[in-house]
């Protein structure tokens, strides 16, 4: 996912994410071998880190943990491994009056192996949402690996969404705090829906596809008034580039 902020002004980053050239960043939801496959995992990690070194150093990378990073049932050990390799598993940052919250959604899926870590994230999230509500930020946006829901807040529980009770509680919290959108992956297909004024955006993968979507990425443009996003297949992006309408928005000052 590539995010762009054409009308952003001052930048204040909770975790010192510096170098927001033209206020853009790349969001990566990692997908490696399962945490138990240590030999392959080490090779994959080294390979990915090598590739990421070729990304323009002035464009920050924002990494979101998922089930292939900390496990379907995370433990203090798997979370610590992620933190040592990639950094914090949940955090917030500001870009031009927009508050971004990055969550470890594996805690929300199954925290039986690390209840204290989930409690810590819950307390932190409540504090961040109070901040968003009090500061009346331009927008508040959440990034998490597992979607709240795929199409509807009332859909049945399955492997690719959060349980009804948890998703409803979170969605209500987000809506009260003024969160405009939640961006997720995990489903390996494009999906999404709305709940009150909250948009749930589920993006397919640049790698393994489980549906009929092309390998690709989502481009997100944030203006003072709205959040616009579009999924592009890699071939389409290579042949035609980003649409003129999005490019025009990116060029605005």
Tab-separated table of C-alpha atoms in Angstrom:
chain	number	residue	atom	x	y	z
A	1	UNK	CA	0.000	0.000	0.000
A	2	UNK	CA	1.302	3.444	-0.924
A	3	UNK	CA	-0.117	6.428	0.966
A	4	UNK	CA	0.181	10.046	-0.158
A	5	UNK	CA	-0.779	13.286	1.609
A	6	UNK	CA	-0.835	16.204	-0.845
A	7	UNK	CA	-2.259	18.727	1.611
A	8	UNK	CA	-0.381	17.652	4.723
A	9	UNK	CA	1.435	20.240	6.784
A	10	UNK	CA	3.481	19.685	9.931
A	11	UNK	CA	4.601	16.183	10.850
A	12	UNK	CA	4.741	14.826	14.385
A	13	UNK	CA	5.697	11.165	14.715
A	14	UNK	CA	5.224	9.155	17.875
A	15	UNK	CA	8.016	6.808	16.826
A	16	UNK	CA	10.238	9.275	14.975
A	17	UNK	CA	9.245	8.168	11.480
A	18	UNK	CA	11.326	10.767	9.693
A	19	UNK	CA	11.719	11.718	6.052
A	20	UNK	CA	8.137	12.041	4.872
A	21	UNK	CA	9.071	13.432	1.467
A	22	UNK	CA	5.869	14.922	0.071
A	23	UNK	CA	4.212	13.155	2.998
A	24	UNK	CA	4.133	9.637	1.598
A	25	UNK	CA	4.939	6.225	3.005
A	26	UNK	CA	4.724	2.560	2.052
A	27	UNK	CA	2.722	0.188	4.238
A	28	UNK	CA	3.834	-3.444	4.299
A	29	UNK	CA	1.840	-6.306	5.768
A	30	UNK	CA	4.431	-9.037	5.934
A	31	UNK	CA	3.886	-12.637	4.928
A	32	UNK	CA	6.648	-15.060	5.781
A	33	UNK	CA	6.738	-18.748	6.610
A	34	UNK	CA	4.974	-19.728	9.812
A	35	UNK	CA	6.888	-18.892	12.954
A	36	UNK	CA	7.757	-22.556	13.563
A	37	UNK	CA	9.619	-22.825	10.228
A	38	UNK	CA	12.755	-21.146	11.485
A	39	UNK	CA	15.243	-22.074	8.699
A	40	UNK	CA	13.022	-20.719	5.919
A	41	UNK	CA	11.963	-17.797	8.076
A	42	UNK	CA	15.516	-16.576	8.604
A	43	UNK	CA	16.239	-16.792	4.884
A	44	UNK	CA	13.008	-14.994	4.001
A	45	UNK	CA	13.679	-12.255	6.544
A	46	UNK	CA	17.188	-11.677	5.219
A	47	UNK	CA	15.926	-11.656	1.626
A	48	UNK	CA	13.140	-9.172	2.373
A	49	UNK	CA	15.449	-6.869	4.296
A	50	UNK	CA	17.877	-6.924	1.370
A	51	UNK	CA	15.122	-5.956	-1.079
A	52	UNK	CA	13.757	-3.224	1.189
A	53	UNK	CA	17.175	-1.585	1.304
A	54	UNK	CA	16.610	-0.642	-2.348
A	55	UNK	CA	13.536	1.449	-1.491
A	56	UNK	CA	14.163	5.206	-1.547
A	57	UNK	CA	15.452	5.964	1.941
A	58	UNK	CA	13.377	9.159	2.043
A	59	UNK	CA	10.140	7.138	1.899
A	60	UNK	CA	9.434	5.525	5.292
A	61	UNK	CA	8.246	1.935	5.547
A	62	UNK	CA	5.417	1.173	7.974
A	63	UNK	CA	5.258	-2.515	8.896
A	64	UNK	CA	2.152	-4.260	10.244
A	65	UNK	CA	2.439	-7.629	11.988
A	66	UNK	CA	0.194	-10.559	11.080
A	67	UNK	CA	-0.341	-14.234	11.720
A	68	UNK	CA	2.718	-15.316	9.731
A	69	UNK	CA	4.869	-12.961	11.804
A	70	UNK	CA	3.737	-13.547	15.391
A	71	UNK	CA	1.538	-16.632	14.920
A	72	UNK	CA	-2.190	-17.297	14.977
A	73	UNK	CA	-1.778	-17.640	18.743
A	74	UNK	CA	0.980	-15.139	19.556
A	75	UNK	CA	3.243	-15.583	22.549
A	76	UNK	CA	5.634	-13.208	24.307
A	77	UNK	CA	8.464	-14.961	22.460
A	78	UNK	CA	7.020	-14.544	18.945
A	79	UNK	CA	6.108	-10.920	19.623
A	80	UNK	CA	9.605	-10.237	20.962
A	81	UNK	CA	11.120	-11.807	17.839
A	82	UNK	CA	9.044	-9.513	15.621
A	83	UNK	CA	10.016	-6.472	17.674
A	84	UNK	CA	13.705	-7.327	17.505
A	85	UNK	CA	13.552	-7.834	13.733
A	86	UNK	CA	11.080	-5.182	12.548
A	87	UNK	CA	10.271	-2.842	15.445
A	88	UNK	CA	7.151	-2.208	17.509
A	89	UNK	CA	4.131	-4.385	16.818
A	90	UNK	CA	1.698	-1.550	17.579
A	91	UNK	CA	2.265	2.197	17.449
A	92	UNK	CA	0.856	5.495	16.229
A	93	UNK	CA	2.129	8.369	14.131
A	94	UNK	CA	0.879	11.691	12.806
A	95	UNK	CA	1.225	13.080	9.299
A	96	UNK	CA	-0.148	16.535	8.585
A	97	UNK	CA	-2.997	16.390	11.064
A	98	UNK	CA	-3.852	12.754	10.258
A	99	UNK	CA	-3.503	10.200	13.059
A	100	UNK	CA	-2.503	6.666	12.068
A	101	UNK	CA	-2.858	3.723	14.441
A	102	UNK	CA	-1.090	0.431	13.728
A	103	UNK	CA	-2.460	-2.526	15.699
A	104	UNK	CA	-1.344	-6.072	16.367
A	105	UNK	CA	-4.624	-7.741	15.398
A	106	UNK	CA	-3.375	-11.187	16.421
A	107	UNK	CA	-4.047	-10.118	20.013
A	108	UNK	CA	-7.656	-9.541	18.961
A	109	UNK	CA	-7.887	-12.929	17.245
A	110	UNK	CA	-6.467	-15.133	20.010
A	111	UNK	CA	-4.600	-13.746	23.006
A	112	UNK	CA	-4.592	-16.954	25.056
A	113	UNK	CA	-0.799	-17.148	24.837
A	114	UNK	CA	-0.181	-13.540	25.882
A	115	UNK	CA	-3.145	-11.978	27.735
A	116	UNK	CA	-0.991	-9.311	29.372
A	117	UNK	CA	0.239	-8.075	25.988
A	118	UNK	CA	-3.333	-7.730	24.737
A	119	UNK	CA	-4.311	-5.815	27.863
A	120	UNK	CA	-1.408	-3.435	27.296
A	121	UNK	CA	-2.450	-2.805	23.682
A	122	UNK	CA	-6.085	-2.327	24.736
A	123	UNK	CA	-5.121	0.322	27.291
A	124	UNK	CA	-2.850	2.060	24.788
A	125	UNK	CA	-5.546	1.992	22.088
A	126	UNK	CA	-8.155	3.523	24.398
A	127	UNK	CA	-5.710	6.327	25.185
A	128	UNK	CA	-4.979	6.914	21.500
A	129	UNK	CA	-8.670	7.005	20.591
A	130	UNK	CA	-9.331	9.539	23.347
A	131	UNK	CA	-6.534	11.620	21.867
A	132	UNK	CA	-8.088	11.393	18.401
A	133	UNK	CA	-11.467	12.449	19.750
A	134	UNK	CA	-10.068	15.352	21.769
A	135	UNK	CA	-7.787	16.739	19.055
A	136	UNK	CA	-10.392	16.537	16.292
A	137	UNK	CA	-7.743	15.455	13.797
A	138	UNK	CA	-8.420	15.770	10.077
A	139	UNK	CA	-8.716	12.012	9.806
A	140	UNK	CA	-7.894	8.989	11.924
A	141	UNK	CA	-6.921	5.766	10.142
A	142	UNK	CA	-6.255	2.260	11.478
A	143	UNK	CA	-3.956	-0.362	9.959
A	144	UNK	CA	-4.315	-3.971	11.141
A	145	UNK	CA	-3.708	-7.316	9.488
A	146	UNK	CA	-7.021	-9.070	10.220
A	147	UNK	CA	-10.133	-7.193	9.033
A	148	UNK	CA	-12.923	-6.315	11.413
A	149	UNK	CA	-15.245	-7.789	8.787
A	150	UNK	CA	-15.133	-8.676	5.102
A	151	UNK	CA	-18.466	-7.266	3.953
A	152	UNK	CA	-20.817	-6.670	6.887
A	153	UNK	CA	-20.491	-5.992	10.603
A	154	UNK	CA	-23.040	-8.783	11.215
A	155	UNK	CA	-21.435	-11.484	9.055
A	156	UNK	CA	-20.589	-14.887	10.515
A	157	UNK	CA	-17.277	-15.458	12.256
A	158	UNK	CA	-14.581	-17.115	10.166
A	159	UNK	CA	-10.809	-17.389	9.880
A	160	UNK	CA	-10.526	-14.147	7.930
A	161	UNK	CA	-12.379	-11.769	10.276
A	162	UNK	CA	-12.583	-10.945	13.960
A	163	UNK	CA	-15.370	-12.422	16.052
A	164	UNK	CA	-18.664	-10.547	16.158
A	165	UNK	CA	-18.308	-9.413	19.765
A	166	UNK	CA	-14.785	-8.071	19.287
A	167	UNK	CA	-15.446	-6.486	15.882
A	168	UNK	CA	-18.573	-4.699	17.111
A	169	UNK	CA	-16.824	-3.367	20.214
A	170	UNK	CA	-13.856	-2.139	18.174
A	171	UNK	CA	-15.982	-0.672	15.390
A	172	UNK	CA	-18.047	1.272	17.920
A	173	UNK	CA	-14.876	2.604	19.555
A	174	UNK	CA	-13.448	3.616	16.194
A	175	UNK	CA	-16.673	5.291	15.090
A	176	UNK	CA	-16.983	7.287	18.329
A	177	UNK	CA	-13.391	8.493	17.996
A	178	UNK	CA	-13.921	9.596	14.399
A	179	UNK	CA	-11.819	6.920	12.696
A	180	UNK	CA	-12.607	7.133	8.986
A	181	UNK	CA	-11.104	3.896	7.672
A	182	UNK	CA	-9.544	0.596	8.677
A	183	UNK	CA	-7.124	-0.927	6.139
A	184	UNK	CA	-6.405	-4.652	6.377
A	185	UNK	CA	-5.104	-7.631	4.432
A	186	UNK	CA	-5.146	-11.310	5.516
A	187	UNK	CA	-7.986	-12.304	3.158
A	188	UNK	CA	-5.774	-12.398	0.022
A	189	UNK	CA	-8.751	-10.976	-1.889
A	190	UNK	CA	-10.271	-7.521	-2.154
A	191	UNK	CA	-13.307	-6.939	0.022
A	192	UNK	CA	-14.807	-4.402	2.381
A	193	UNK	CA	-17.878	-2.595	3.604
A	194	UNK	CA	-19.042	0.210	5.869
A	195	UNK	CA	-20.321	0.517	9.413
A	196	UNK	CA	-21.773	3.881	10.408
A	197	UNK	CA	-19.151	6.335	9.055
A	198	UNK	CA	-16.330	3.786	9.207
A	199	UNK	CA	-15.008	2.198	6.005
A	200	UNK	CA	-13.469	-1.279	6.194
A	201	UNK	CA	-10.998	-1.749	3.317
A	202	UNK	CA	-9.572	-5.221	2.682
A	203	UNK	CA	-6.761	-5.426	0.122
A	204	UNK	CA	-5.567	-8.455	-1.773
A	205	UNK	CA	-1.923	-9.484	-1.895
A	206	UNK	CA	1.052	-8.688	-4.047
A	207	UNK	CA	1.934	-12.377	-3.749
A	208	UNK	CA	-0.348	-15.354	-3.099
A	209	UNK	CA	-3.934	-14.896	-4.345
A	210	UNK	CA	-6.873	-16.867	-2.951
A	211	UNK	CA	-9.420	-15.355	-5.329
A	212	UNK	CA	-9.508	-13.826	-8.790
A	213	UNK	CA	-7.877	-10.476	-8.016
A	214	UNK	CA	-4.561	-9.764	-9.731
A	215	UNK	CA	-1.309	-9.514	-7.814
A	216	UNK	CA	-1.203	-5.885	-6.802
A	217	UNK	CA	-1.291	-3.089	-4.268
A	218	UNK	CA	-3.610	-0.341	-3.089
A	219	UNK	CA	-2.823	3.339	-3.600
A	220	UNK	CA	-4.322	5.650	-0.976
A	221	UNK	CA	-4.511	9.429	-1.294
A	222	UNK	CA	-5.496	11.485	1.746
A	223	UNK	CA	-6.681	15.064	1.339
A	224	UNK	CA	-8.062	17.466	3.915
A	225	UNK	CA	-11.589	16.434	2.935
A	226	UNK	CA	-11.468	12.730	2.155
A	227	UNK	CA	-9.593	9.451	1.774
A	228	UNK	CA	-9.473	7.997	-1.739
A	229	UNK	CA	-8.090	4.556	-2.511
A	230	UNK	CA	-7.813	2.228	-5.491
A	231	UNK	CA	-6.398	-1.258	-5.975
A	232	UNK	CA	-4.037	-1.729	-8.935
A	233	UNK	CA	-2.810	-4.972	-10.424
A	234	UNK	CA	0.945	-5.018	-10.976
A	235	UNK	CA	0.548	-5.390	-14.748
A	236	UNK	CA	-1.924	-2.509	-14.927
A	237	UNK	CA	0.338	-0.335	-12.810
A	238	UNK	CA	3.360	-1.167	-14.984
A	239	UNK	CA	1.539	-0.520	-18.256
A	240	UNK	CA	-0.667	2.455	-17.391
A	241	UNK	CA	0.566	3.829	-14.082
A	242	UNK	CA	-1.605	5.453	-11.442
A	243	UNK	CA	-4.823	7.039	-12.731
A	244	UNK	CA	-4.751	10.704	-13.721
A	245	UNK	CA	-7.358	11.616	-11.109
A	246	UNK	CA	-5.231	10.260	-8.273
A	247	UNK	CA	-2.086	11.797	-9.737
A	248	UNK	CA	-3.813	15.190	-9.876
A	249	UNK	CA	-4.734	14.893	-6.208
A	250	UNK	CA	-1.152	13.977	-5.326
A	251	UNK	CA	0.166	17.078	-7.082
A	252	UNK	CA	-2.024	19.459	-5.104
A	253	UNK	CA	-0.269	21.542	-2.466
